[in-house]
Coordinates of C-alpha atoms in Angstrom, one line a residue:
Chain A
M1 CA 0.0 0.0 0.0
Y2 CA 2.7 2.5 1.0
A3 CA 4.9 1.5 -1.9
L4 CA 2.0 2.0 -4.3
V5 CA 1.0 5.4 -2.9
S6 CA 4.6 6.7 -2.9
L7 CA 4.9 5.6 -6.5
I8 CA 1.8 7.6 -7.3
S9 CA 3.1 10.6 -5.4
A10 CA 6.4 10.4 -7.3
W11 CA 4.8 10.1 -10.8
A12 CA 1.8 12.4 -10.3
I13 CA 3.5 15.7 -11.0
P14 CA 5.7 14.6 -13.9
I15 CA 2.7 13.0 -15.6
M16 CA 0.6 16.1 -15.1
I17 CA 3.3 18.3 -16.5
V18 CA 3.3 16.2 -19.7
F19 CA -0.4 15.2 -19.9
I20 CA -2.0 18.7 -19.5
P21 CA -0.1 20.4 -22.4
L22 CA -0.4 17.3 -24.6
Y23 CA -4.1 17.0 -24.1
A24 CA -4.5 20.8 -24.6
A25 CA -2.5 20.7 -27.9
Y26 CA -4.8 17.8 -29.0
R27 CA -7.7 20.1 -28.3
K28 CA -6.0 22.8 -30.5
I29 CA -5.2 25.1 -27.5
P30 CA -2.2 27.5 -28.0
V31 CA -0.4 25.9 -25.0
Y32 CA 2.4 28.3 -24.5
E33 CA 0.2 31.4 -24.7
S34 CA -2.3 29.8 -22.4
F35 CA 0.5 29.0 -19.9
V36 CA 1.9 32.6 -19.9
E37 CA -1.5 34.1 -19.5
G38 CA -2.2 32.0 -16.4
A39 CA 1.3 32.4 -15.0
K40 CA 0.8 36.2 -14.9
D41 CA -1.9 35.7 -12.3
G42 CA 0.6 33.7 -10.2
F43 CA 3.0 36.6 -9.8
D44 CA 0.3 39.0 -8.9
T45 CA -1.1 36.6 -6.4
A46 CA 2.2 36.1 -4.7
I47 CA 2.8 39.8 -4.3
K48 CA -0.8 40.3 -3.0
I49 CA 0.0 37.8 -0.2
I50 CA 3.1 39.7 1.1
P51 CA 1.3 42.2 3.5
H52 CA -0.8 39.5 5.0
L53 CA 2.0 37.1 5.6
V54 CA 4.4 39.7 6.9
G55 CA 1.7 40.9 9.4
M56 CA 1.1 37.4 10.6
M57 CA 4.7 36.4 10.8
V58 CA 5.7 39.5 12.8
A59 CA 3.0 38.8 15.4
I60 CA 4.0 35.1 15.7
S61 CA 7.7 35.9 15.8
V62 CA 7.2 38.4 18.6
F63 CA 5.0 36.0 20.6
R64 CA 7.6 33.2 20.4
A65 CA 10.8 35.2 20.9
S66 CA 9.5 37.0 23.9
G67 CA 9.0 33.7 25.8
A68 CA 5.2 34.1 25.9
M69 CA 4.7 30.9 24.0
D70 CA 6.9 29.0 26.5
M71 CA 4.9 30.5 29.3
L72 CA 1.6 29.4 27.8
I73 CA 2.9 25.9 27.4
G74 CA 4.2 25.9 30.9
W75 CA 0.8 26.8 32.3
M76 CA -0.9 24.1 30.3
R77 CA 1.6 21.4 31.4
P78 CA 0.0 20.4 34.8
F79 CA -3.4 19.9 33.2
F80 CA -2.0 17.6 30.5
E81 CA 0.2 15.8 32.9
S82 CA -2.9 15.0 35.0
I83 CA -4.6 13.3 32.1
G84 CA -1.6 11.3 31.2
V85 CA -0.4 13.1 28.0
P86 CA 3.4 13.0 27.7
T87 CA 4.2 16.7 28.2
E88 CA 7.0 16.6 25.7
V89 CA 4.6 16.5 22.8
L90 CA 2.4 19.3 24.3
P91 CA 4.2 22.3 22.6
L92 CA 3.3 20.7 19.3
A93 CA -0.4 21.2 19.9
I94 CA 0.2 24.9 20.2
L95 CA 3.0 25.3 17.6
R96 CA 1.3 23.3 14.9
P97 CA -1.5 25.7 13.9
I98 CA 0.8 28.7 14.2
T99 CA 4.0 27.8 12.4
G100 CA 4.7 24.9 9.9
A101 CA 8.4 25.3 9.9
G102 CA 8.5 25.8 13.7
S103 CA 6.5 22.7 14.4
L104 CA 8.4 20.6 11.9
A105 CA 11.7 21.6 13.6
F106 CA 10.2 20.7 17.0
T107 CA 9.0 17.3 15.7
T108 CA 12.4 16.6 14.3
D109 CA 13.9 17.5 17.6
L110 CA 11.6 15.1 19.5
I111 CA 12.3 12.3 17.0
E112 CA 16.1 12.9 17.4
Q113 CA 15.9 13.1 21.2
F114 CA 13.5 10.2 22.0
G115 CA 13.9 8.1 18.8
P116 CA 11.5 7.7 15.9
D117 CA 10.2 4.4 17.3
S118 CA 9.4 5.7 20.8
M119 CA 5.8 6.6 21.7
I120 CA 6.7 10.3 21.8
G121 CA 8.3 10.0 18.3
R122 CA 5.3 8.2 16.9
I123 CA 2.8 10.7 18.4
A124 CA 4.8 13.7 17.2
S125 CA 5.0 12.1 13.6
T126 CA 1.3 11.5 13.6
V127 CA 0.3 14.9 14.8
Q128 CA 2.7 16.6 12.4
G129 CA 1.4 14.5 9.5
S130 CA -2.3 14.8 10.1
T131 CA -2.8 18.5 10.7
D132 CA -1.8 21.7 8.9
T133 CA -0.7 25.2 9.7
T134 CA -4.1 26.7 10.1
L135 CA -3.0 30.3 10.5
Y136 CA -0.7 30.2 7.4
V137 CA -3.4 28.5 5.2
I138 CA -6.0 31.1 6.2
T139 CA -3.5 34.0 5.7
V140 CA -2.4 32.8 2.3
Y141 CA -5.8 31.8 0.9
F142 CA -7.8 34.7 2.2
G143 CA -4.9 37.2 1.6
A144 CA -4.8 36.2 -2.1
I145 CA -8.4 37.3 -2.6
G146 CA -8.5 40.2 -0.2
I147 CA -10.9 38.8 2.4
R148 CA -10.7 40.7 5.6
K149 CA -13.5 39.0 7.7
A150 CA -12.5 35.4 8.0
G151 CA -15.9 34.5 9.4
Y152 CA -15.9 31.2 11.4
A153 CA -13.1 29.7 9.3
L154 CA -10.4 30.2 12.0
K155 CA -12.6 28.6 14.7
V156 CA -13.3 25.6 12.4
G157 CA -9.6 25.2 11.6
L158 CA -8.5 25.4 15.3
I159 CA -11.2 23.0 16.5
S160 CA -10.1 20.5 13.8
D161 CA -6.5 20.9 14.9
A162 CA -7.4 20.1 18.5
V163 CA -9.5 17.1 17.3
G164 CA -6.5 16.0 15.2
F165 CA -4.1 16.3 18.2
I166 CA -6.4 14.3 20.5
A167 CA -7.1 11.7 17.8
S168 CA -3.4 11.3 17.2
L169 CA -2.8 10.6 20.9
V170 CA -5.6 8.1 21.3
I171 CA -4.8 6.3 18.1
C172 CA -1.1 6.0 18.8
Y173 CA -1.8 4.5 22.3
L174 CA -4.3 2.1 20.7
V175 CA -2.1 1.0 17.9
F176 CA 1.4 1.0 19.5
T177 CA 0.8 -0.5 23.0
Chain B
M1 CA -11.2 36.7 15.4
V2 CA -8.0 37.0 13.4
N3 CA -7.8 40.6 14.6
W4 CA -7.9 39.6 18.2
I5 CA -5.4 36.8 17.8
W6 CA -3.0 39.2 16.0
L7 CA -3.4 41.8 18.7
F8 CA -3.0 39.2 21.4
F9 CA 0.3 37.9 20.0
I10 CA 1.8 41.3 19.8
V11 CA 0.6 42.8 23.1
V12 CA 1.3 39.7 25.1
G13 CA 4.6 39.2 23.4
F14 CA 5.6 42.8 24.3
L15 CA 4.4 42.5 27.9
V16 CA 6.2 39.2 28.5
A17 CA 9.4 40.5 27.0
A18 CA 9.2 43.7 29.1
I19 CA 8.6 41.7 32.3
N20 CA 11.6 39.5 31.5
G21 CA 13.7 42.6 30.9
D22 CA 14.3 41.7 27.3
V23 CA 12.3 44.3 25.3
E24 CA 15.0 44.4 22.7
S25 CA 14.0 40.9 21.6
V26 CA 10.7 42.4 20.4
T27 CA 12.4 44.6 17.8
Q28 CA 14.6 41.8 16.6
A29 CA 11.7 39.4 16.4
A30 CA 9.5 41.8 14.6
F31 CA 12.0 42.4 11.8
D32 CA 12.9 38.7 11.6
G33 CA 9.2 37.9 11.2
A34 CA 8.8 40.5 8.5
K35 CA 11.8 39.2 6.6
N36 CA 10.5 35.7 6.9
G37 CA 7.1 36.7 5.5
V38 CA 8.7 38.2 2.4
T39 CA 11.0 35.2 2.0
V40 CA 8.1 32.8 2.1
C41 CA 6.2 34.9 -0.4
F42 CA 9.2 35.0 -2.8
G43 CA 9.5 31.2 -2.4
L44 CA 5.9 31.0 -3.4
I45 CA 6.3 33.1 -6.6
S46 CA 8.0 30.3 -8.6
V47 CA 5.5 27.7 -7.5
L48 CA 2.5 30.0 -8.0
V49 CA 3.6 31.2 -11.4
F50 CA 4.3 27.7 -12.7
W51 CA 1.2 26.0 -11.4
M52 CA -1.2 28.8 -12.3
G53 CA 0.2 28.6 -15.8
M54 CA -0.4 24.9 -15.9
M55 CA -3.8 25.3 -14.4
R56 CA -4.8 27.8 -17.1
I57 CA -3.8 25.3 -19.8
A58 CA -5.9 22.7 -18.0
E59 CA -8.8 25.1 -17.8
D60 CA -8.6 26.1 -21.5
A61 CA -8.5 22.5 -22.5
G62 CA -11.6 21.6 -20.5
I63 CA -9.8 19.2 -18.1
L64 CA -11.0 21.0 -15.0
A65 CA -14.6 21.0 -16.2
K66 CA -14.3 17.2 -16.8
L67 CA -12.9 16.7 -13.3
A68 CA -15.6 18.7 -11.8
R69 CA -18.3 16.8 -13.6
L70 CA -16.7 13.5 -12.5
L71 CA -16.7 14.3 -8.8
Q72 CA -20.0 16.2 -8.8
P73 CA -21.8 14.1 -6.1
V74 CA -19.0 14.6 -3.4
V75 CA -18.7 18.3 -4.2
R76 CA -22.4 18.9 -4.2
F77 CA -22.6 17.6 -0.6
L78 CA -19.6 19.7 0.6
F79 CA -20.4 22.8 -1.4
P80 CA -24.2 23.1 -2.0
S81 CA -23.9 26.9 -2.7
I82 CA -21.7 26.5 -5.9
P83 CA -23.8 26.3 -9.1
K84 CA -23.4 23.2 -11.3
N85 CA -20.4 23.1 -13.7
H86 CA -18.9 26.3 -12.2
P87 CA -15.1 26.5 -12.8
A88 CA -14.5 26.7 -9.0
L89 CA -15.5 23.0 -8.7
G90 CA -12.6 21.9 -10.9
Y91 CA -10.1 23.9 -8.9
I92 CA -11.5 22.6 -5.7
M93 CA -11.1 19.0 -6.9
S94 CA -7.5 19.5 -8.0
N95 CA -6.7 21.2 -4.7
M96 CA -8.1 18.2 -2.8
S97 CA -6.4 15.6 -5.0
A98 CA -3.0 17.4 -4.6
N99 CA -3.5 17.5 -0.8
I100 CA -4.4 13.8 -0.6
L101 CA -1.3 12.9 -2.7
G102 CA 0.9 15.0 -0.5
L103 CA 1.9 17.3 -3.3
G104 CA 1.9 20.3 -0.9
N105 CA 3.3 23.0 -3.1
A106 CA 1.0 22.1 -6.0
A107 CA -2.0 22.2 -3.7
T108 CA -1.6 25.9 -2.7
P109 CA -1.9 27.5 -6.2
M110 CA -5.0 25.3 -6.9
G111 CA -6.5 26.3 -3.6
I112 CA -5.9 30.0 -4.4
K113 CA -7.4 29.6 -7.9
A114 CA -10.5 28.0 -6.3
M115 CA -10.7 30.9 -3.8
Q116 CA -10.5 33.4 -6.6
E117 CA -13.4 31.6 -8.4
L118 CA -15.4 31.5 -5.2
Q119 CA -14.8 35.2 -4.7
K120 CA -16.6 35.9 -8.0
L121 CA -19.7 34.2 -6.5
N122 CA -19.3 36.0 -3.2
P123 CA -21.8 38.8 -2.8
N124 CA -19.8 40.4 0.0
K125 CA -16.2 40.8 -1.2
D126 CA -14.9 41.6 2.3
E127 CA -16.3 38.6 4.1
A128 CA -15.6 34.9 3.5
S129 CA -18.5 33.0 2.0
T130 CA -19.7 29.7 3.4
A131 CA -18.1 27.8 0.5
M132 CA -14.7 29.5 1.2
C133 CA -14.9 28.5 4.9
T134 CA -15.6 24.9 3.9
L135 CA -12.6 24.9 1.5
L136 CA -10.4 26.3 4.2
A137 CA -11.7 23.7 6.7
L138 CA -10.7 21.0 4.3
N139 CA -7.3 22.5 3.8
T140 CA -6.4 23.3 7.4
S141 CA -7.4 19.8 8.5
S142 CA -5.1 18.6 5.8
I143 CA -6.4 15.3 4.2
T144 CA -3.1 13.3 4.0
L145 CA -2.6 9.9 2.5
I146 CA 1.1 9.7 2.8
P147 CA 3.1 12.0 5.1
T148 CA 6.1 12.0 2.9
T149 CA 8.2 14.6 4.8
L150 CA 7.8 12.7 8.1
I151 CA 8.7 9.4 6.7
A152 CA 11.8 11.0 5.3
I153 CA 12.7 12.4 8.7
R154 CA 12.0 9.1 10.4
M155 CA 14.3 7.3 8.0
N156 CA 16.9 9.9 8.6
F157 CA 16.9 9.0 12.3
N158 CA 17.1 5.2 11.6
S159 CA 13.6 4.2 12.4
M160 CA 13.0 0.4 12.3
N161 CA 9.8 1.1 10.4
P162 CA 9.6 4.6 9.0
A163 CA 6.2 4.1 7.4
E164 CA 4.5 2.7 10.5
I165 CA 2.8 6.1 11.1
V166 CA 1.0 6.0 7.8
G167 CA -1.9 4.2 9.3
T168 CA -2.2 6.3 12.4
T169 CA -1.8 9.5 10.4
L170 CA -4.5 8.4 8.0
I171 CA -7.0 7.7 10.8
A172 CA -6.1 10.9 12.6
T173 CA -6.5 12.9 9.4
I174 CA -9.9 11.3 8.6
I175 CA -11.1 12.1 12.1
S176 CA -9.9 15.7 12.0
T177 CA -11.3 16.3 8.5
T178 CA -14.7 14.8 9.4
A179 CA -14.7 17.0 12.5
A180 CA -13.9 20.0 10.3
I181 CA -16.7 19.3 7.9
F182 CA -19.2 18.9 10.8
V183 CA -18.1 21.9 12.7
D184 CA -18.2 23.9 9.5
R185 CA -21.8 22.7 8.8
W186 CA -22.8 23.6 12.4
Y187 CA -21.4 27.2 12.0
R188 CA -23.0 27.5 8.6
R189 CA -26.4 26.6 9.9
S190 CA -26.1 29.0 12.8
R191 CA -25.2 31.7 10.4
S192 CA -28.0 31.1 7.8
P193 CA -31.0 29.0 9.1
I194 CA -31.9 27.9 5.6
P195 CA -28.9 26.3 3.8
P196 CA -28.7 27.8 0.3
L197 CA -29.5 25.2 -2.4
K198 CA -29.4 26.6 -5.9
G199 CA -28.3 25.1 -9.2

């Protein structure tokens, strides 16, 4: 199963890169002109995202560098300890929605420290793999189209992150013990 | 809510730094964060330009319309407010497929294209429509079939079985995505009592 899926992952992009223009040429589409026309949008979109991403990253960076993030994690620690969650993985629950690079670095560190086949290593891998950087996704997607009121999107994203974290814990304990 | 989180991060960050006697770190962190934001966007330029070019070819050739028609039932359930055969559906489908296959950097441009199409349907250009919220919910809960990056990291640290987390990740991702869809539905209902059903 894994071999098959990783094979599909490896081939998907190269095949798309060949198939899309070939099929378009067969349908008598001027492929290169079409490509350039669409690609122009890509540049504008990337530029449009800059203010949104800079704003968000400044706030996150200040919050982390000041030590506020560590304090928040410290306060939550006793509660999680009392329900039997290994506190080493706890920061991941808070880091994951906020910073993709930060949480990946943290997960890598946990895997290095405790070993990839430890319970902590498995939980960290599962959490990292099954959730996404909610704040980044919202900033990029809504930034690209100039949405200012995110509605309930952020709440939905954060709730699903929390559910993903809890589910990862429970499943790892069920499967690996 | 984003406004409050943003303000919270900055104000609390400043206060904690001040109490710790380390206000200078705020300045450094702010400029580092700004620099990071621009760096990430510049990294996105190449990917966005390339994939949006490819997506335009796919759209002109009618591939996206075909894809949308093929997966109509699933999408009609998730996005009842999008009219039949609307171009947004094709982009949504390609975004979801790219996510499932773990093609992270191909998924973002397709998601953005989908959002741009949804924005055309949005009566209030400032505020996210219900369909946009659903698309975001699907993306933030990150449907993943194979967590490629993590398997690579586990291999790097000599795991006995680097892929053993594929099953747990899949189950966790199914649970969190299902939760996202239900929570999204719940909020949508509470916003508009009669769910829109046109097309």
